[in-house]
Short mmCIF file of C-alpha atoms in Angstrom, two decimals:
data_model
loop_
_atom_site.label_atom_id
_atom_site.label_comp_id
_atom_site.label_asym_id
_atom_site.label_seq_id
_atom_site.Cartn_x
_atom_site.Cartn_y
_atom_site.Cartn_z
CA ALA A 1 -365.12 76.72 10.72
CA GLN A 2 -362.94 75.92 8.22
CA SER A 3 -359.36 74.40 8.58
CA VAL A 4 -356.84 72.25 6.34
CA THR A 5 -354.36 69.73 7.46
CA GLN A 6 -351.14 69.22 5.45
CA LEU A 7 -350.01 65.62 6.28
CA GLY A 8 -346.13 65.59 6.33
CA SER A 9 -344.06 68.86 7.32
CA HIS A 10 -341.43 67.74 5.49
CA VAL A 11 -341.35 65.53 2.00
CA SER A 12 -338.13 64.50 0.05
CA VAL A 13 -338.04 63.21 -3.56
CA SER A 14 -335.33 62.59 -5.89
CA GLU A 15 -334.86 64.96 -9.03
CA GLY A 16 -337.36 63.30 -11.57
CA ALA A 17 -339.47 61.57 -9.38
CA LEU A 18 -343.37 61.94 -8.56
CA VAL A 19 -343.99 64.67 -6.21
CA LEU A 20 -347.16 64.23 -3.82
CA LEU A 21 -348.13 66.70 -1.08
CA ARG A 22 -351.12 65.97 0.84
CA CYS A 23 -353.80 68.31 1.98
CA ASN A 24 -357.08 67.50 3.69
CA TYR A 25 -359.76 69.73 4.58
CA SER A 26 -362.72 70.48 6.89
CA SER A 27 -365.51 72.73 5.89
CA SER A 28 -369.25 72.92 6.40
CA VAL A 29 -369.83 74.49 2.85
CA PRO A 30 -368.22 73.27 -0.47
CA PRO A 31 -365.06 75.42 -0.26
CA TYR A 32 -362.57 77.10 -2.60
CA LEU A 33 -359.01 75.56 -2.23
CA PHE A 34 -355.88 76.82 -2.94
CA TRP A 35 -352.07 75.96 -3.10
CA TYR A 36 -349.52 78.44 -2.60
CA VAL A 37 -345.72 78.22 -2.55
CA GLN A 38 -343.09 80.22 -0.81
CA TYR A 39 -339.52 80.24 -1.67
CA PRO A 40 -336.97 80.98 1.21
CA ASN A 41 -337.29 84.51 2.55
CA GLN A 42 -339.96 85.42 0.12
CA GLY A 43 -343.90 85.89 0.14
CA LEU A 44 -346.27 83.11 -1.29
CA GLN A 45 -347.27 82.77 -4.63
CA LEU A 46 -350.30 81.44 -5.80
CA LEU A 47 -349.83 77.57 -7.73
CA LEU A 48 -353.48 76.94 -8.36
CA LYS A 49 -356.73 77.12 -7.13
CA TYR A 50 -360.35 74.79 -7.10
CA THR A 51 -363.51 77.13 -7.36
CA SER A 52 -366.05 74.59 -8.07
CA ALA A 53 -365.45 74.20 -11.57
CA ALA A 54 -363.22 71.26 -13.02
CA THR A 55 -361.96 68.81 -10.20
CA LEU A 56 -358.35 68.61 -11.60
CA VAL A 57 -356.79 71.83 -11.55
CA LYS A 58 -354.04 72.65 -13.23
CA GLY A 59 -351.41 75.28 -11.96
CA ILE A 60 -348.07 76.69 -12.73
CA ASN A 61 -344.75 74.89 -13.00
CA GLY A 62 -346.25 71.54 -13.92
CA PHE A 63 -348.11 71.34 -10.82
CA GLU A 64 -351.97 69.96 -10.40
CA ALA A 65 -354.54 68.98 -7.86
CA GLU A 66 -357.22 66.99 -7.62
CA PHE A 67 -360.21 67.95 -5.59
CA LYS A 68 -361.95 64.81 -4.15
CA LYS A 69 -365.07 65.31 -2.07
CA SER A 70 -365.47 61.67 -0.93
CA GLU A 71 -362.20 61.89 0.71
CA THR A 72 -362.05 65.77 1.60
CA SER A 73 -358.74 66.01 0.00
CA PHE A 74 -356.81 68.28 -2.36
CA HIS A 75 -353.20 66.75 -2.98
CA LEU A 76 -350.83 68.65 -4.91
CA THR A 77 -349.04 66.55 -7.60
CA LYS A 78 -346.22 66.89 -10.18
CA PRO A 79 -345.04 64.00 -12.39
CA SER A 80 -341.37 64.82 -12.33
CA ALA A 81 -339.61 66.96 -9.81
CA HIS A 82 -337.16 69.58 -10.50
CA MET A 83 -334.34 71.11 -8.10
CA SER A 84 -336.34 74.56 -8.64
CA ASP A 85 -339.21 72.75 -7.01
CA ALA A 86 -337.37 73.05 -3.34
CA ALA A 87 -339.77 75.38 -1.44
CA GLU A 88 -342.50 75.46 1.35
CA TYR A 89 -346.09 74.68 0.20
CA PHE A 90 -349.16 75.86 1.82
CA CYS A 91 -352.77 74.50 1.24
CA ALA A 92 -355.32 76.95 2.07
CA VAL A 93 -359.37 77.03 2.29
CA SER A 94 -361.79 79.78 2.13
CA ASP A 95 -365.86 79.91 2.27
CA PRO A 96 -367.11 81.08 -0.95
CA THR A 97 -370.64 81.67 0.70
CA ASN A 98 -369.06 84.09 3.32
CA PHE A 99 -369.61 87.18 0.96
CA GLY A 100 -367.55 90.20 2.02
CA ASN A 101 -365.76 88.46 4.35
CA GLU A 102 -363.39 86.02 2.47
CA LYS A 103 -360.54 85.12 4.67
CA LEU A 104 -358.02 82.29 3.69
CA THR A 105 -357.38 79.70 6.09
CA PHE A 106 -353.84 78.29 5.79
CA GLY A 107 -352.45 74.81 6.57
CA THR A 108 -348.76 74.31 8.50
CA GLY A 109 -346.80 73.85 5.44
CA THR A 110 -344.69 71.13 3.80
CA ARG A 111 -341.34 71.66 2.92
CA LEU A 112 -340.05 70.05 -0.08
CA THR A 113 -336.61 68.96 -0.58
CA ILE A 114 -335.16 67.44 -3.76
CA ILE A 115 -332.54 65.25 -3.86
CA PRO A 116 -329.93 65.34 -6.86
CA ASP B 1 -344.86 96.41 -12.49
CA GLY B 2 -347.77 96.36 -10.02
CA GLY B 3 -347.15 94.75 -6.47
CA ILE B 4 -346.56 94.87 -2.90
CA THR B 5 -343.92 96.37 -1.24
CA GLN B 6 -343.15 95.58 2.60
CA SER B 7 -340.30 97.49 4.40
CA PRO B 8 -337.86 97.16 6.25
CA LYS B 9 -337.03 93.60 4.93
CA TYR B 10 -335.03 92.94 8.47
CA LEU B 11 -335.83 94.73 11.57
CA PHE B 12 -334.26 94.48 14.99
CA ARG B 13 -336.14 95.76 18.26
CA LYS B 14 -335.22 96.01 21.65
CA GLU B 15 -337.94 94.44 24.16
CA GLY B 16 -340.50 97.26 25.25
CA GLN B 17 -340.20 99.02 21.94
CA ASN B 18 -343.06 99.68 19.52
CA VAL B 19 -342.09 98.99 15.66
CA THR B 20 -344.11 99.72 12.54
CA LEU B 21 -343.89 97.68 9.55
CA SER B 22 -344.85 99.23 6.20
CA CYS B 23 -346.90 97.89 3.70
CA GLU B 24 -347.76 99.62 0.33
CA GLN B 25 -349.47 98.25 -2.61
CA ASN B 26 -349.86 99.62 -6.21
CA LEU B 27 -352.62 96.93 -7.47
CA ASN B 28 -355.70 98.96 -6.74
CA HIS B 29 -357.03 95.96 -4.39
CA ASP B 30 -359.48 96.58 -1.74
CA ALA B 31 -358.71 93.99 0.77
CA MET B 32 -355.09 94.21 2.45
CA TYR B 33 -354.12 91.60 5.39
CA TRP B 34 -351.26 91.18 7.79
CA TYR B 35 -350.12 87.44 8.51
CA ARG B 36 -347.40 86.27 11.08
CA GLN B 37 -345.58 83.17 9.92
CA ASP B 38 -343.75 81.10 12.46
CA PRO B 39 -341.76 77.67 11.69
CA GLY B 40 -344.23 74.79 11.64
CA GLN B 41 -347.29 77.32 12.29
CA GLY B 42 -348.03 78.25 8.68
CA LEU B 43 -349.48 81.53 8.38
CA ARG B 44 -352.01 83.48 10.71
CA LEU B 45 -353.84 86.54 10.36
CA ILE B 46 -353.55 89.28 12.51
CA TYR B 47 -355.58 92.19 10.93
CA TYR B 48 -357.56 92.52 7.62
CA SER B 49 -358.99 95.88 6.02
CA GLN B 50 -361.62 95.61 3.44
CA ILE B 51 -362.13 99.51 2.82
CA VAL B 52 -360.43 102.32 3.83
CA ASN B 53 -360.48 103.64 7.41
CA ASP B 54 -362.16 100.19 8.23
CA PHE B 55 -360.38 96.95 9.63
CA GLN B 56 -361.09 93.86 11.75
CA LYS B 57 -359.18 91.57 14.04
CA GLY B 58 -358.18 88.21 12.81
CA ASP B 59 -357.09 85.29 14.69
CA ILE B 60 -354.12 86.68 16.66
CA ALA B 61 -354.64 90.57 17.03
CA GLU B 62 -353.53 90.99 20.55
CA GLY B 63 -350.21 93.00 21.01
CA TYR B 64 -350.71 94.40 17.26
CA SER B 65 -352.33 97.53 15.84
CA VAL B 66 -353.07 98.87 12.19
CA SER B 67 -354.23 101.62 10.39
CA ARG B 68 -355.76 102.31 6.78
CA GLU B 69 -355.82 105.81 5.89
CA LYS B 70 -355.40 105.10 2.17
CA LYS B 71 -356.16 102.45 0.07
CA GLU B 72 -352.78 101.82 -0.92
CA SER B 73 -350.93 101.64 2.76
CA PHE B 74 -351.74 99.39 5.54
CA PRO B 75 -349.09 99.56 8.11
CA LEU B 76 -348.69 97.13 11.17
CA THR B 77 -347.42 98.42 14.39
CA VAL B 78 -345.89 95.61 16.60
CA THR B 79 -346.40 97.06 20.28
CA SER B 80 -344.55 96.21 23.34
CA ALA B 81 -347.89 94.47 24.48
CA GLN B 82 -346.74 91.55 21.96
CA LYS B 83 -345.27 88.70 24.09
CA ASN B 84 -343.23 87.02 21.57
CA PRO B 85 -342.81 89.39 18.35
CA THR B 86 -339.96 87.78 16.73
CA ALA B 87 -341.40 86.44 13.51
CA PHE B 88 -341.71 86.73 9.75
CA TYR B 89 -344.50 89.15 8.84
CA LEU B 90 -346.02 89.00 5.57
CA CYS B 91 -348.72 91.43 3.89
CA ALA B 92 -351.00 90.67 1.36
CA SER B 93 -353.92 92.23 -0.83
CA SER B 94 -356.96 91.14 -3.01
CA PRO B 95 -359.39 92.52 -5.03
CA LEU B 96 -363.15 93.66 -3.84
CA PRO B 97 -364.58 91.18 -1.51
CA GLY B 98 -367.35 89.04 -2.85
CA LEU B 99 -365.45 88.61 -6.21
CA ALA B 100 -364.37 85.10 -6.93
CA ALA B 101 -360.86 86.51 -7.37
CA ALA B 102 -360.89 88.13 -3.87
CA ASN B 103 -359.99 84.72 -2.52
CA VAL B 104 -356.45 85.03 -4.43
CA LEU B 105 -353.91 86.72 -2.22
CA THR B 106 -350.90 88.63 -3.67
CA PHE B 107 -347.79 88.77 -1.24
CA GLY B 108 -345.23 91.08 -0.41
CA ALA B 109 -341.78 89.63 0.29
CA GLY B 110 -342.14 90.06 4.02
CA SER B 111 -340.33 91.65 7.00
CA ARG B 112 -338.39 89.51 9.53
CA LEU B 113 -338.93 91.05 12.78
CA THR B 114 -336.31 89.73 15.50
CA VAL B 115 -336.76 90.99 19.17
CA LEU B 116 -333.24 91.41 21.06
#
C-alpha cells in the first residue's frame, strides 16, 4: 500500500520569501508523485508530477519539486512567494506498475498563507 | 473548452433523504472518480469507474452508490445510509488506464452537501 505524509497542516510565509511544503511517501515500488493545488471552493489543479524521468520537476506558477529516493521525499518549493499562492496544496502518490488500476492516494493537505 | 461540470454547487438535504450529485465531462476520458473532502483529512476515494457499465468501490463506499451508463456521466447518490454525509464532493476524470497520463486527474469545481 502506498501513502503520503504532509508535514504541517498550515504554513505561513511572508510575501517574497521561500515557500517549502513537505511531502514524504511510502511505496514498495518506485512511485509516481504529484502536487495539486486547490483554491477556495474549487477543484484541484495539477502543479507538477514526477514519473521517473528527471528528479527535479518544474511545474506551473514557478513551483518545483525534487524527488529524493534516499529520503523518500518530494518537497515542493518556490523561491519567492506571491499573494496569489495562498491555497491548499496536496501531495499524491500512485503505483505505476498497477496497470489498469492507477489510483491516486492523497495526503491530508497543507494550507499555505502568505503574509503581506 | 473541455472540462468537468458538477452540479449542484451547493445542496442542502434533510436527514433520511437520498440526494444525487451530477458529474459530466466532455474530455473523452475513460476513467472517472468521486472523492470526498473533509477538513484535515485530504481526499478520500468513494467510487471509480474505468469503463462504461463498470465501477469499483474505493476506500469509503459505504452509504454511496454510482452508475456509469454513459462515458460522459458518473452521478453519485448519497443515500440515507451514509452516517455523516456533510462534506465537499469532488468528481475527477483521467485518460485510459495504463497510460502515463492516466495518473493525471482533471477535477470539477465540487459540490458542497450539507445535511440539516
